[in-house]
Coordinates of C-alpha atoms and ligand atoms in Angstrom, one line a residue:
M16 CA 15.6 -15.7 -21.3
P17 CA 18.9 -13.7 -20.8
T18 CA 20.3 -13.1 -17.5
P19 CA 21.5 -9.6 -16.6
N20 CA 25.1 -9.6 -15.4
P21 CA 26.1 -9.0 -11.9
T22 CA 24.4 -5.6 -11.0
I23 CA 24.8 -3.0 -8.4
F24 CA 21.3 -1.1 -8.4
V25 CA 21.7 2.2 -6.6
I26 CA 18.3 4.2 -5.8
F27 CA 18.6 7.8 -4.8
G28 CA 15.5 8.7 -3.0
I29 CA 14.9 5.0 -1.6
T30 CA 12.6 6.4 1.1
G31 CA 10.3 8.1 -1.4
D32 CA 6.9 7.1 -2.7
L33 CA 7.8 5.8 -6.1
A34 CA 10.7 3.2 -4.7
W35 CA 8.3 2.2 -1.9
R36 CA 5.1 1.7 -4.4
K37 CA 6.6 0.9 -7.9
L38 CA 10.3 0.1 -7.9
I39 CA 10.9 -2.4 -5.0
P40 CA 8.0 -4.5 -5.8
A41 CA 9.0 -4.6 -9.5
L42 CA 12.4 -5.7 -8.4
F43 CA 10.9 -7.9 -5.9
S44 CA 8.7 -9.8 -8.6
L45 CA 11.8 -10.0 -10.7
Y46 CA 13.3 -11.9 -8.0
M47 CA 10.6 -14.2 -7.5
A48 CA 10.6 -15.1 -11.2
H49 CA 14.6 -15.9 -11.0
R50 CA 15.3 -13.0 -13.2
L51 CA 17.6 -11.0 -11.2
P52 CA 21.5 -12.4 -11.5
E53 CA 22.8 -14.1 -8.6
K54 CA 25.3 -11.2 -7.7
F55 CA 22.7 -8.6 -7.1
V56 CA 22.8 -5.7 -4.7
L57 CA 20.4 -2.7 -4.0
I58 CA 22.0 0.5 -2.6
G59 CA 19.3 2.6 -1.3
V60 CA 20.4 6.1 -0.8
G61 CA 18.7 8.5 1.7
R62 CA 18.5 11.4 4.1
S63 CA 17.0 9.5 7.2
D64 CA 18.6 8.0 10.0
D65 CA 17.4 4.4 9.2
D66 CA 19.9 1.5 8.8
D67 CA 19.6 -1.5 6.7
E68 CA 17.0 -3.4 8.9
Q69 CA 14.8 -0.3 9.0
L70 CA 14.7 0.4 5.4
R71 CA 14.1 -3.4 4.6
G72 CA 11.2 -3.3 7.1
H73 CA 9.7 0.0 5.3
L74 CA 10.1 -1.8 1.9
E75 CA 8.5 -4.7 3.1
S76 CA 5.4 -2.8 4.1
G77 CA 5.3 -1.6 0.1
I78 CA 5.7 -5.3 -1.0
R79 CA 2.7 -6.5 1.2
Q80 CA 0.6 -3.9 -0.3
F81 CA 1.8 -3.5 -3.9
Y82 CA 3.1 -6.9 -4.9
H83 CA 0.0 -9.0 -5.4
Q84 CA 1.4 -12.4 -5.9
P85 CA 1.7 -15.1 -2.9
F86 CA 5.2 -15.1 -1.1
S87 CA 6.7 -16.6 2.1
A88 CA 9.0 -15.0 4.5
Q89 CA 11.6 -16.8 3.2
D90 CA 11.0 -15.3 -0.2
W91 CA 11.3 -12.0 1.1
Q92 CA 14.6 -12.5 3.5
G93 CA 16.1 -13.7 0.3
F94 CA 15.5 -10.6 -1.6
A95 CA 15.9 -8.3 1.6
Q96 CA 19.5 -9.7 2.2
S97 CA 20.6 -7.8 -0.9
I98 CA 19.2 -4.4 0.4
R99 CA 21.7 -2.0 2.2
Y100 CA 21.2 1.6 3.1
Q101 CA 23.6 4.4 2.6
K102 CA 22.3 7.7 4.7
A103 CA 23.7 10.7 2.5
D104 CA 23.1 14.3 1.6
I105 CA 22.5 13.7 -2.2
T106 CA 23.7 17.2 -2.6
D107 CA 27.2 16.5 -0.8
A108 CA 30.2 15.4 -3.1
G109 CA 31.7 13.6 -0.5
A110 CA 28.6 11.1 -0.5
Y111 CA 29.6 10.3 -4.0
Q112 CA 33.2 9.3 -3.1
Q113 CA 31.7 6.9 -0.1
L114 CA 29.2 5.4 -2.7
S115 CA 32.2 5.0 -4.9
A116 CA 33.9 2.9 -2.5
T117 CA 31.4 0.8 -1.5
L118 CA 31.0 0.2 -5.1
Q119 CA 34.4 -1.1 -5.5
Q120 CA 34.3 -2.9 -2.3
I121 CA 31.4 -4.8 -3.9
E122 CA 33.0 -5.4 -7.0
Q123 CA 36.2 -6.8 -5.3
T124 CA 34.4 -9.3 -3.2
W125 CA 32.6 -10.4 -6.3
Q126 CA 35.7 -10.2 -8.3
T127 CA 34.1 -8.9 -11.5
Q128 CA 33.2 -5.6 -12.9
A129 CA 29.4 -5.0 -11.9
E130 CA 26.5 -3.3 -14.1
R131 CA 26.3 0.0 -11.9
I132 CA 22.7 1.4 -12.2
F133 CA 22.1 4.7 -10.8
Y134 CA 18.1 5.5 -10.4
M135 CA 17.0 8.9 -9.6
A136 CA 13.8 8.3 -7.7
T137 CA 14.1 11.9 -6.2
P138 CA 12.2 15.3 -7.0
P139 CA 13.0 16.5 -10.5
F140 CA 14.9 19.8 -9.5
M141 CA 17.6 17.4 -7.9
F142 CA 18.5 15.4 -11.5
G143 CA 20.9 17.7 -12.8
R144 CA 22.7 18.1 -9.4
I145 CA 22.7 14.2 -8.9
A146 CA 23.9 13.5 -12.3
S147 CA 26.7 16.1 -12.5
L148 CA 28.0 14.8 -8.9
L149 CA 28.2 11.3 -10.1
G150 CA 30.0 12.3 -13.2
E151 CA 32.5 14.5 -11.0
A152 CA 32.9 11.5 -8.6
G153 CA 34.2 9.4 -11.7
L154 CA 31.0 7.4 -11.6
S155 CA 29.8 7.6 -15.1
A156 CA 33.1 7.3 -16.9
D157 CA 32.9 3.4 -17.2
R158 CA 30.4 3.9 -20.9
T159 CA 29.6 0.3 -20.7
H160 CA 28.8 -0.5 -17.3
A161 CA 27.6 2.9 -15.6
R162 CA 23.8 3.5 -16.5
L163 CA 21.8 6.6 -15.2
V164 CA 17.8 6.3 -15.1
V165 CA 15.7 9.4 -15.1
E166 CA 11.9 9.5 -14.3
K167 CA 9.3 12.0 -15.9
P168 CA 9.0 14.9 -15.8
I169 CA 11.9 15.8 -18.1
G170 CA 12.0 19.7 -17.7
H171 CA 9.1 21.8 -16.7
D172 CA 9.4 23.2 -20.4
L173 CA 11.3 23.1 -23.5
A174 CA 14.2 25.2 -22.1
S175 CA 14.6 23.6 -18.9
A176 CA 14.4 20.0 -20.6
L177 CA 17.2 21.2 -23.2
E178 CA 19.2 22.6 -20.2
L179 CA 18.7 19.2 -18.1
N180 CA 19.5 17.2 -21.2
Q181 CA 22.6 18.8 -21.6
T182 CA 23.9 18.4 -18.1
L183 CA 23.1 14.8 -18.4
I184 CA 25.0 14.5 -21.6
Q185 CA 28.0 16.4 -20.0
H186 CA 28.6 13.4 -17.7
F187 CA 27.0 10.4 -19.4
E188 CA 26.8 9.3 -23.1
E189 CA 23.1 8.9 -24.4
S190 CA 23.8 5.2 -24.8
Q191 CA 24.0 5.4 -20.9
I192 CA 21.1 7.3 -20.2
F193 CA 17.2 5.7 -19.7
R194 CA 14.8 8.3 -19.4
I195 CA 11.6 6.4 -18.1
D196 CA 7.9 6.8 -19.4
H197 CA 6.2 4.0 -17.6
Y198 CA 3.6 3.9 -20.2
L199 CA 6.1 2.0 -22.3
G200 CA 6.6 -0.6 -20.1
K201 CA 2.8 -1.6 -20.3
E202 CA 2.2 -4.8 -22.3
T203 CA -0.9 -3.3 -24.4
V204 CA 1.4 -0.3 -25.2
Q205 CA 4.0 -2.5 -26.5
N206 CA 1.3 -4.6 -28.4
I207 CA 0.4 -1.5 -30.4
M208 CA 3.5 -2.3 -32.5
A209 CA 3.2 -6.0 -32.3
F210 CA -0.4 -5.8 -33.6
R211 CA 0.5 -3.4 -36.3
F212 CA 3.6 -4.9 -37.7
A213 CA 3.3 -8.3 -37.1
N214 CA 0.0 -8.6 -39.0
P215 CA -0.1 -7.6 -42.7
M216 CA -3.8 -6.9 -42.8
F217 CA -4.0 -3.9 -40.8
E218 CA -1.2 -1.8 -42.3
P219 CA -2.5 -1.3 -45.6
I220 CA -5.6 0.3 -44.1
W221 CA -3.4 2.3 -41.5
N222 CA -3.7 5.6 -43.2
R223 CA -5.9 8.8 -44.4
R224 CA -7.3 6.8 -47.2
Y225 CA -9.3 4.7 -44.5
V226 CA -8.8 6.3 -41.5
D227 CA -10.9 9.4 -40.6
H228 CA -9.5 10.5 -37.2
V229 CA -7.9 8.6 -34.0
T230 CA -8.8 9.6 -30.4
I231 CA -6.5 8.8 -27.7
T232 CA -7.8 8.8 -24.0
V233 CA -6.4 8.3 -20.7
A234 CA -9.0 8.7 -18.3
E235 CA -8.6 8.5 -14.1
E236 CA -11.1 8.2 -11.4
L237 CA -8.2 9.2 -9.2
G238 CA -7.8 12.7 -8.1
V239 CA -4.8 14.4 -7.0
G240 CA -4.2 12.4 -4.0
N241 CA -1.0 13.6 -1.8
R242 CA 1.0 14.8 -4.8
A243 CA -0.7 18.5 -4.9
G244 CA 3.0 19.8 -4.2
Y245 CA 4.1 18.4 -7.6
Y246 CA 1.0 18.2 -9.5
E247 CA 0.2 22.1 -8.7
H248 CA 3.3 22.8 -11.0
A249 CA 2.9 20.5 -13.4
G250 CA -1.0 20.1 -14.3
A251 CA -2.4 17.4 -16.8
L252 CA -0.7 18.6 -19.9
R253 CA 2.7 18.3 -18.5
D254 CA 2.0 15.2 -16.3
M255 CA 0.3 13.1 -19.0
V256 CA 0.3 14.6 -22.4
Q257 CA 3.6 15.5 -22.9
N258 CA 4.6 11.9 -22.1
H259 CA 2.3 9.2 -21.7
L260 CA -0.1 10.2 -24.5
I261 CA 2.3 11.4 -27.0
Q262 CA 4.3 8.4 -26.8
L263 CA 1.0 6.4 -27.5
F264 CA 0.3 9.0 -30.3
C265 CA 3.8 8.1 -31.7
L266 CA 3.2 4.2 -31.5
V267 CA 0.0 4.5 -33.3
A268 CA 1.5 7.1 -36.0
M269 CA 5.2 5.8 -36.6
E270 CA 6.2 4.4 -39.8
P271 CA 7.1 0.3 -40.0
P272 CA 10.5 -0.3 -38.3
V273 CA 13.3 -1.8 -40.5
S274 CA 14.5 -3.9 -37.1
F275 CA 13.6 -3.9 -33.7
E276 CA 16.5 -1.8 -32.8
A277 CA 16.4 0.6 -30.0
D278 CA 17.4 3.3 -32.3
E279 CA 15.6 2.3 -35.3
I280 CA 12.2 2.5 -33.1
R281 CA 13.1 5.6 -31.5
N282 CA 14.1 7.2 -35.0
K283 CA 10.7 6.1 -36.5
K284 CA 9.0 7.7 -33.2
A285 CA 11.3 10.8 -33.4
D286 CA 10.0 11.2 -37.3
V287 CA 6.3 11.5 -36.2
L288 CA 7.0 14.0 -33.6
H289 CA 9.0 16.1 -36.3
A290 CA 6.2 16.0 -38.7
V291 CA 3.7 17.4 -36.1
R292 CA 2.0 20.7 -37.5
P293 CA 3.2 23.3 -35.3
I294 CA 0.1 24.4 -33.5
P295 CA -0.1 28.3 -34.4
A296 CA 0.6 30.5 -31.0
E297 CA -2.5 32.7 -31.9
H298 CA -5.0 29.8 -32.4
A299 CA -3.5 27.7 -29.8
G300 CA -7.1 28.1 -28.3
E301 CA -8.7 26.0 -31.1
F302 CA -6.2 23.3 -30.8
S303 CA -6.6 22.7 -26.8
V304 CA -8.9 22.7 -23.8
R305 CA -8.2 22.7 -20.4
G306 CA -10.4 21.9 -17.4
Q307 CA -10.3 21.5 -13.8
Y308 CA -12.6 19.2 -11.6
G309 CA -15.0 20.4 -9.1
P310 CA -16.8 18.3 -6.8
G311 CA -19.0 15.4 -7.5
W312 CA -19.3 11.5 -7.1
I313 CA -17.2 8.6 -7.8
K314 CA -18.2 5.1 -7.5
G315 CA -21.0 6.4 -4.7
E316 CA -18.3 8.4 -2.9
E317 CA -18.6 12.2 -2.7
V318 CA -15.3 13.8 -3.6
P319 CA -14.2 17.3 -3.3
A320 CA -13.1 19.8 -5.8
Y321 CA -9.4 20.0 -6.9
R322 CA -9.1 23.4 -5.4
E323 CA -10.4 22.0 -1.7
E324 CA -7.9 19.1 -2.0
A325 CA -5.0 19.2 0.6
G326 CA -2.0 21.3 -0.4
V327 CA -3.8 22.7 -3.5
A328 CA -4.4 26.6 -3.5
P329 CA -8.0 27.7 -3.1
E330 CA -7.6 30.0 -6.4
S331 CA -5.6 27.5 -8.2
N332 CA -5.7 27.6 -12.1
T333 CA -4.0 24.3 -12.4
E334 CA -5.6 21.7 -15.1
T335 CA -6.6 18.5 -14.1
Y336 CA -8.1 18.0 -17.7
A337 CA -6.2 18.6 -21.3
A338 CA -7.2 17.7 -24.6
I339 CA -5.4 18.8 -27.6
K340 CA -5.6 18.3 -31.6
L341 CA -2.6 17.1 -33.3
F342 CA -2.0 16.9 -37.0
V343 CA 0.8 15.0 -38.8
D344 CA 2.3 16.5 -41.9
N345 CA 3.2 13.6 -44.0
W346 CA 1.9 11.2 -46.6
R347 CA 0.3 8.8 -44.3
W348 CA -1.6 10.8 -42.2
Q349 CA -2.0 14.1 -43.8
D350 CA -5.2 16.1 -42.4
V351 CA -6.3 13.0 -40.1
P352 CA -6.7 14.6 -36.9
F353 CA -5.5 13.2 -33.6
Y354 CA -7.5 14.3 -30.4
L355 CA -5.8 12.9 -27.1
R356 CA -7.7 13.9 -23.9
T357 CA -6.8 13.0 -20.3
G358 CA -8.1 13.8 -17.1
K359 CA -8.3 13.1 -13.4
R360 CA -11.6 12.4 -11.5
L361 CA -13.5 11.3 -14.6
A362 CA -16.2 8.7 -14.7
E363 CA -14.0 5.6 -14.9
T364 CA -10.4 4.6 -15.1
V365 CA -10.0 3.5 -18.7
S366 CA -7.1 4.3 -21.2
E367 CA -7.7 3.3 -24.8
V368 CA -6.8 4.4 -28.7
S369 CA -9.6 4.4 -31.0
I370 CA -9.2 4.2 -34.9
R371 CA -12.0 5.7 -36.6
F372 CA -12.5 4.3 -40.2
R373 CA -14.3 6.6 -42.8
A374 CA -17.3 6.0 -44.3
V375 CA -18.3 3.6 -47.2
P376 CA -17.5 5.7 -50.1
H377 CA -21.2 4.9 -51.3
Q378 CA -24.1 3.6 -49.4
A379 CA -25.8 1.2 -51.2
F380 CA -28.1 0.1 -48.6
P381 CA -31.8 1.4 -48.1
V382 CA -32.5 4.3 -45.3
S383 CA -34.4 1.5 -43.3
G384 CA -30.9 -0.3 -43.1
K385 CA -30.2 2.0 -40.5
M386 CA -26.6 2.4 -41.5
G387 CA -24.8 5.6 -40.0
R388 CA -21.9 6.9 -41.7
H389 CA -18.9 5.8 -39.9
P390 CA -19.2 3.5 -36.8
D391 CA -16.5 1.0 -38.0
R392 CA -13.8 1.7 -35.2
L393 CA -10.9 -0.5 -33.7
V394 CA -10.2 0.2 -30.1
M395 CA -7.2 -0.6 -28.4
C396 CA -7.9 -1.2 -24.8
I397 CA -4.7 -0.2 -22.9
Q398 CA -6.3 -0.4 -19.2
P399 CA -7.7 -1.7 -17.1
D400 CA -9.1 -3.9 -19.4
E401 CA -6.5 -5.2 -22.2
G402 CA -7.7 -6.1 -25.3
I403 CA -8.5 -5.1 -28.7
V404 CA -12.1 -4.5 -30.0
L405 CA -13.4 -4.3 -33.7
K406 CA -16.6 -2.6 -34.3
F407 CA -18.6 -3.0 -37.4
Y408 CA -21.9 -3.3 -39.2
A409 CA -23.5 -6.8 -39.6
K410 CA -26.8 -7.8 -41.0
Q411 CA -29.5 -8.2 -38.2
P412 CA -31.1 -11.7 -38.9
G413 CA -34.5 -11.3 -40.4
P414 CA -36.4 -10.5 -43.7
E415 CA -35.2 -6.8 -44.4
M416 CA -31.8 -5.6 -44.5
H417 CA -31.2 -4.0 -41.3
L418 CA -27.8 -3.3 -40.0
K419 CA -26.7 -3.3 -36.6
P420 CA -23.2 -2.6 -35.2
V421 CA -21.5 -5.6 -34.0
T422 CA -18.1 -6.3 -32.2
M423 CA -15.2 -8.8 -32.4
H424 CA -12.8 -8.7 -29.5
F425 CA -9.6 -9.8 -28.3
S426 CA -9.0 -10.1 -24.5
Y427 CA -5.5 -10.7 -22.7
Q428 CA -7.2 -12.1 -19.9
E429 CA -8.9 -14.8 -21.6
E430 CA -6.4 -15.6 -24.2
F431 CA -3.2 -15.7 -21.8
K432 CA -4.9 -16.4 -18.4
R433 CA -2.3 -14.8 -16.7
P434 CA -1.7 -11.1 -15.4
S435 CA 0.4 -8.9 -17.5
P436 CA 3.8 -7.9 -15.8
E437 CA 3.9 -4.4 -14.0
A438 CA 5.4 -1.9 -16.5
Y439 CA 8.4 -1.3 -14.1
E440 CA 9.1 -4.8 -14.1
T441 CA 9.5 -4.9 -17.8
L442 CA 11.3 -1.6 -17.7
L443 CA 13.8 -2.2 -14.8
W444 CA 14.6 -5.7 -16.7
D445 CA 15.4 -3.6 -19.7
I446 CA 17.8 -1.2 -17.9
M447 CA 19.8 -4.0 -16.5
L448 CA 20.1 -5.8 -19.9
K449 CA 21.0 -2.2 -21.2
D450 CA 18.1 -2.3 -23.9
Q451 CA 16.8 1.1 -24.6
T452 CA 13.9 0.5 -26.8
L453 CA 11.3 1.2 -24.3
F454 CA 12.9 4.5 -23.3
M455 CA 12.5 8.1 -24.2
R456 CA 15.7 9.7 -26.1
A457 CA 16.6 13.1 -25.5
D458 CA 15.3 14.4 -28.9
Q459 CA 12.0 12.9 -28.7
V460 CA 11.6 14.6 -25.4
E461 CA 12.5 17.9 -26.6
A462 CA 10.3 17.5 -29.7
A463 CA 7.3 16.5 -27.5
W464 CA 8.0 20.0 -25.6
R465 CA 8.4 21.9 -28.9
I466 CA 4.6 20.6 -30.0
L467 CA 2.9 21.8 -26.8
M468 CA 4.7 25.0 -26.0
P469 CA 2.2 27.0 -27.8
V470 CA -0.5 25.8 -25.5
L471 CA 1.8 26.1 -22.4
E472 CA 2.0 29.7 -23.1
E473 CA -1.2 30.3 -24.0
W474 CA -2.7 28.7 -20.7
A475 CA 0.3 30.4 -18.7
N476 CA -0.8 34.3 -20.3
T477 CA -4.3 33.6 -20.1
E478 CA -6.5 32.9 -16.7
P479 CA -9.1 30.3 -16.9
D480 CA -12.3 32.2 -16.3
D481 CA -14.7 28.9 -15.6
F482 CA -12.4 26.9 -13.5
P483 CA -13.9 24.3 -12.2
N484 CA -15.6 23.5 -15.2
Y485 CA -16.5 20.0 -15.1
G486 CA -17.7 17.8 -12.1
S487 CA -15.9 15.0 -10.9
G488 CA -17.3 11.6 -12.1
T489 CA -18.0 13.2 -15.6
W490 CA -16.3 12.8 -18.7
G491 CA -14.8 16.5 -18.6
P492 CA -15.7 20.1 -19.6
E493 CA -18.1 20.6 -22.3
E494 CA -15.6 22.6 -24.2
A495 CA -13.8 19.6 -24.7
E496 CA -17.0 18.1 -26.7
G497 CA -16.4 21.5 -28.7
L498 CA -12.8 20.7 -29.7
I499 CA -14.3 17.7 -31.6
S500 CA -17.4 18.8 -32.8
A501 CA -16.1 22.0 -34.3
D502 CA -14.7 19.3 -36.9
G503 CA -18.1 17.5 -37.3
R504 CA -16.9 14.5 -35.1
Y505 CA -17.7 13.0 -31.5
W506 CA -15.9 11.6 -28.6
L507 CA -17.6 8.2 -28.0
L508 CA -17.7 6.7 -24.8
P509 CA -14.7 4.6 -23.9
T510 CA -15.0 0.7 -24.5
K511 CA -14.8 -1.7 -21.8
L512 CA -13.9 -5.4 -22.0
E513 CA -15.4 -6.6 -18.8
G514 CA -15.6 -10.5 -18.2
G515 CA -14.8 -10.8 -22.0
Q516 CA -17.8 -8.6 -22.8
V517 CA -17.7 -5.4 -24.8
Q518 CA -19.5 -2.8 -23.1
S519 CA -19.2 1.4 -23.5
C520 CA -18.5 2.9 -20.2
D521 CA -21.6 4.9 -19.8
L522 CA -22.9 6.5 -16.8
S523 CA -26.2 4.3 -16.3
A524 CA -23.6 1.4 -15.9
L525 CA -21.6 3.6 -13.4
R526 CA -24.7 4.3 -11.5
A527 CA -25.7 0.7 -11.4
K528 CA -22.3 0.0 -10.4
T529 CA -22.1 2.1 -7.5
N530 CA -25.5 1.8 -6.3
A531 CA -25.6 5.1 -6.1
S532 CA -28.6 6.8 -4.3
E533 CA -31.2 8.7 -6.0
A534 CA -29.6 12.1 -4.4
Q535 CA -26.4 10.9 -5.7
Q536 CA -27.8 10.0 -9.3
R537 CA -29.5 13.5 -9.5
A538 CA -26.1 15.0 -8.5
L539 CA -24.3 12.9 -11.3
V540 CA -26.9 14.2 -13.7
Q541 CA -26.7 17.9 -12.8
A542 CA -22.9 17.4 -12.9
G543 CA -22.9 15.5 -16.2
T544 CA -21.4 16.9 -19.6
S545 CA -23.4 16.6 -22.7
S546 CA -22.3 13.3 -23.8
E547 CA -23.7 11.5 -20.4
K548 CA -26.8 13.0 -21.1
Q549 CA -27.4 11.2 -24.2
T550 CA -28.6 7.8 -24.5
E551 CA -26.2 4.9 -25.0
E552 CA -27.2 4.6 -28.6
Q553 CA -26.9 8.3 -29.3
A554 CA -23.4 8.3 -27.7
E555 CA -22.2 5.1 -29.7
Y556 CA -23.5 6.3 -32.9
P557 CA -24.3 9.9 -32.9
E558 CA -24.0 10.2 -36.7
A559 CA -26.5 7.7 -37.2
Q560 CA -29.2 9.2 -35.0
A561 CA -28.5 12.6 -36.6
E562 CA -28.9 10.9 -40.0
K563 CA -32.0 9.1 -39.0
Q564 CA -33.7 12.7 -37.4
E565 CA -32.7 14.0 -41.1
V566 CA -34.6 11.6 -43.1
M567 CA -37.5 11.8 -40.4
T568 CA -37.5 15.4 -41.0
S569 CA -37.4 15.6 -44.7
Ligands
BG6_615 C1 2.0 9.3 -13.9 C2 1.1 10.6 -13.4 O1 3.3 9.2 -14.4 O2 0.8 8.2 -14.1 C3 0.1 10.5 -12.7 O3 2.2 11.4 -13.0 C4 -0.7 9.1 -13.2 O4 -0.7 11.7 -12.2 C5 -0.3 8.1 -13.7 O5 -1.9 9.2 -12.4 C6 -1.2 7.0 -14.2 O6 -0.4 6.1 -14.3 P1 -1.1 4.3 -14.6 O7 -0.2 3.6 -14.8 O8 -1.8 4.5 -13.2 O9 -2.0 4.9 -15.7

């Protein structure tokens, strides 16, 4: 494994949530795995009056909560001694002179030029200012050693993203800028490429000839939590679709890369975005659905509506659910729809990519074979279960030719028997090694905004008159069913790989899991959308059901 060069890791916004929950636990995990260089210093920049010890104490409490492996007091001490605090007003140019002097002093002690990483873990409106002040203080000048890390969201829309990227590029070269989308650090997301391009049997069927449509689901049980200040201005489309879901979409739709070079991969992903059929502004409503959660039940707990959450306006029109339909205008994907959906306070926390294959060209089996039209699908389970599931028909044992949908699966847990590294661990390591493969380039971010602008504009110009339009603990608004069923297709319940068993997430399983009382169950059913009212069989293979019905009627 390569070892990073001596590194000074500067985090602006060290007392914030991101540093506490994600960055420090990830760096500590790298330390525990002996993957940090021997010469390593972390400088936390913040506004509070803390000193080194106070900061270390605060960060240690985060480690105790978010680092899930055993460690000793000595381990923590070993890591903590590399942490320093610098109190500074990060909008003040003087702070950057001071920082520059500190960096020089550390490098003099080490007698070597260190990698200098500037991580902006601050509210997004400060990104441009910090980058400019770093540049003006000469801290971006060393193109080889200075790096800037930018968290999403990159802009609020296309215009602001262009403006921010222009500011960044005035001071840093693109090769110095690491735009983070933490989904790209997830093992299962990276595995999409391994699965597609390391195995010869899938690529030949990965196209419009065999694939009927693709669905990408990122569902969360969590509500807005304490992030209303940010979320009220973001909403699900900006918070999740513009980055995480679009990145998943690119990995599924991209052409095979010639090499694993960062820019080669990023070029192939950018090609997908450039090939997306523009959503016509006047028909944006036919390509998108938004929703906002009302009250409901999650895992046996009653939860409030979005509009009742702390910091949310009582009349808020921010969407907590978004679904869109995209087409890729190229030879591979012409007319194959990609349906993307995400939401908060949904029935289960589950993310997956589901590739649904076309029906066989001719059904030779008798009607009694019970064959539906196209149940075959390949599901890439991103989280919380990590793996791949293939669903297809097999003959049921017995004298008659009865067919039954069956599954084959690969589970990370069963196969590798150790937890996957946290996304941030992978990403911070790559930043130290200056590998940009898993980071977003300016043109990709801008292209993603360009795709979504007609929907964002439509939503900004028309007030939703039905919010809240889905109950917490359901699979989202009824209209989302319409988005896909208008094309004669269906959202299927996401697939779960619990304890090596393939299951679909259905409401009855959820009820059983929660031991919900009868009253709670009634509430769940009342809040339920049409898909939840279906039986499992209907939800799994609706077309088979419809066909059976047709046959019976005729
Ligand atoms: C973040 C979003 O980028 O991703 C959050 O801002 C969301 O709203 C989170 O909850 C989901 O990440 P993960 O890794 O928990 O799926």
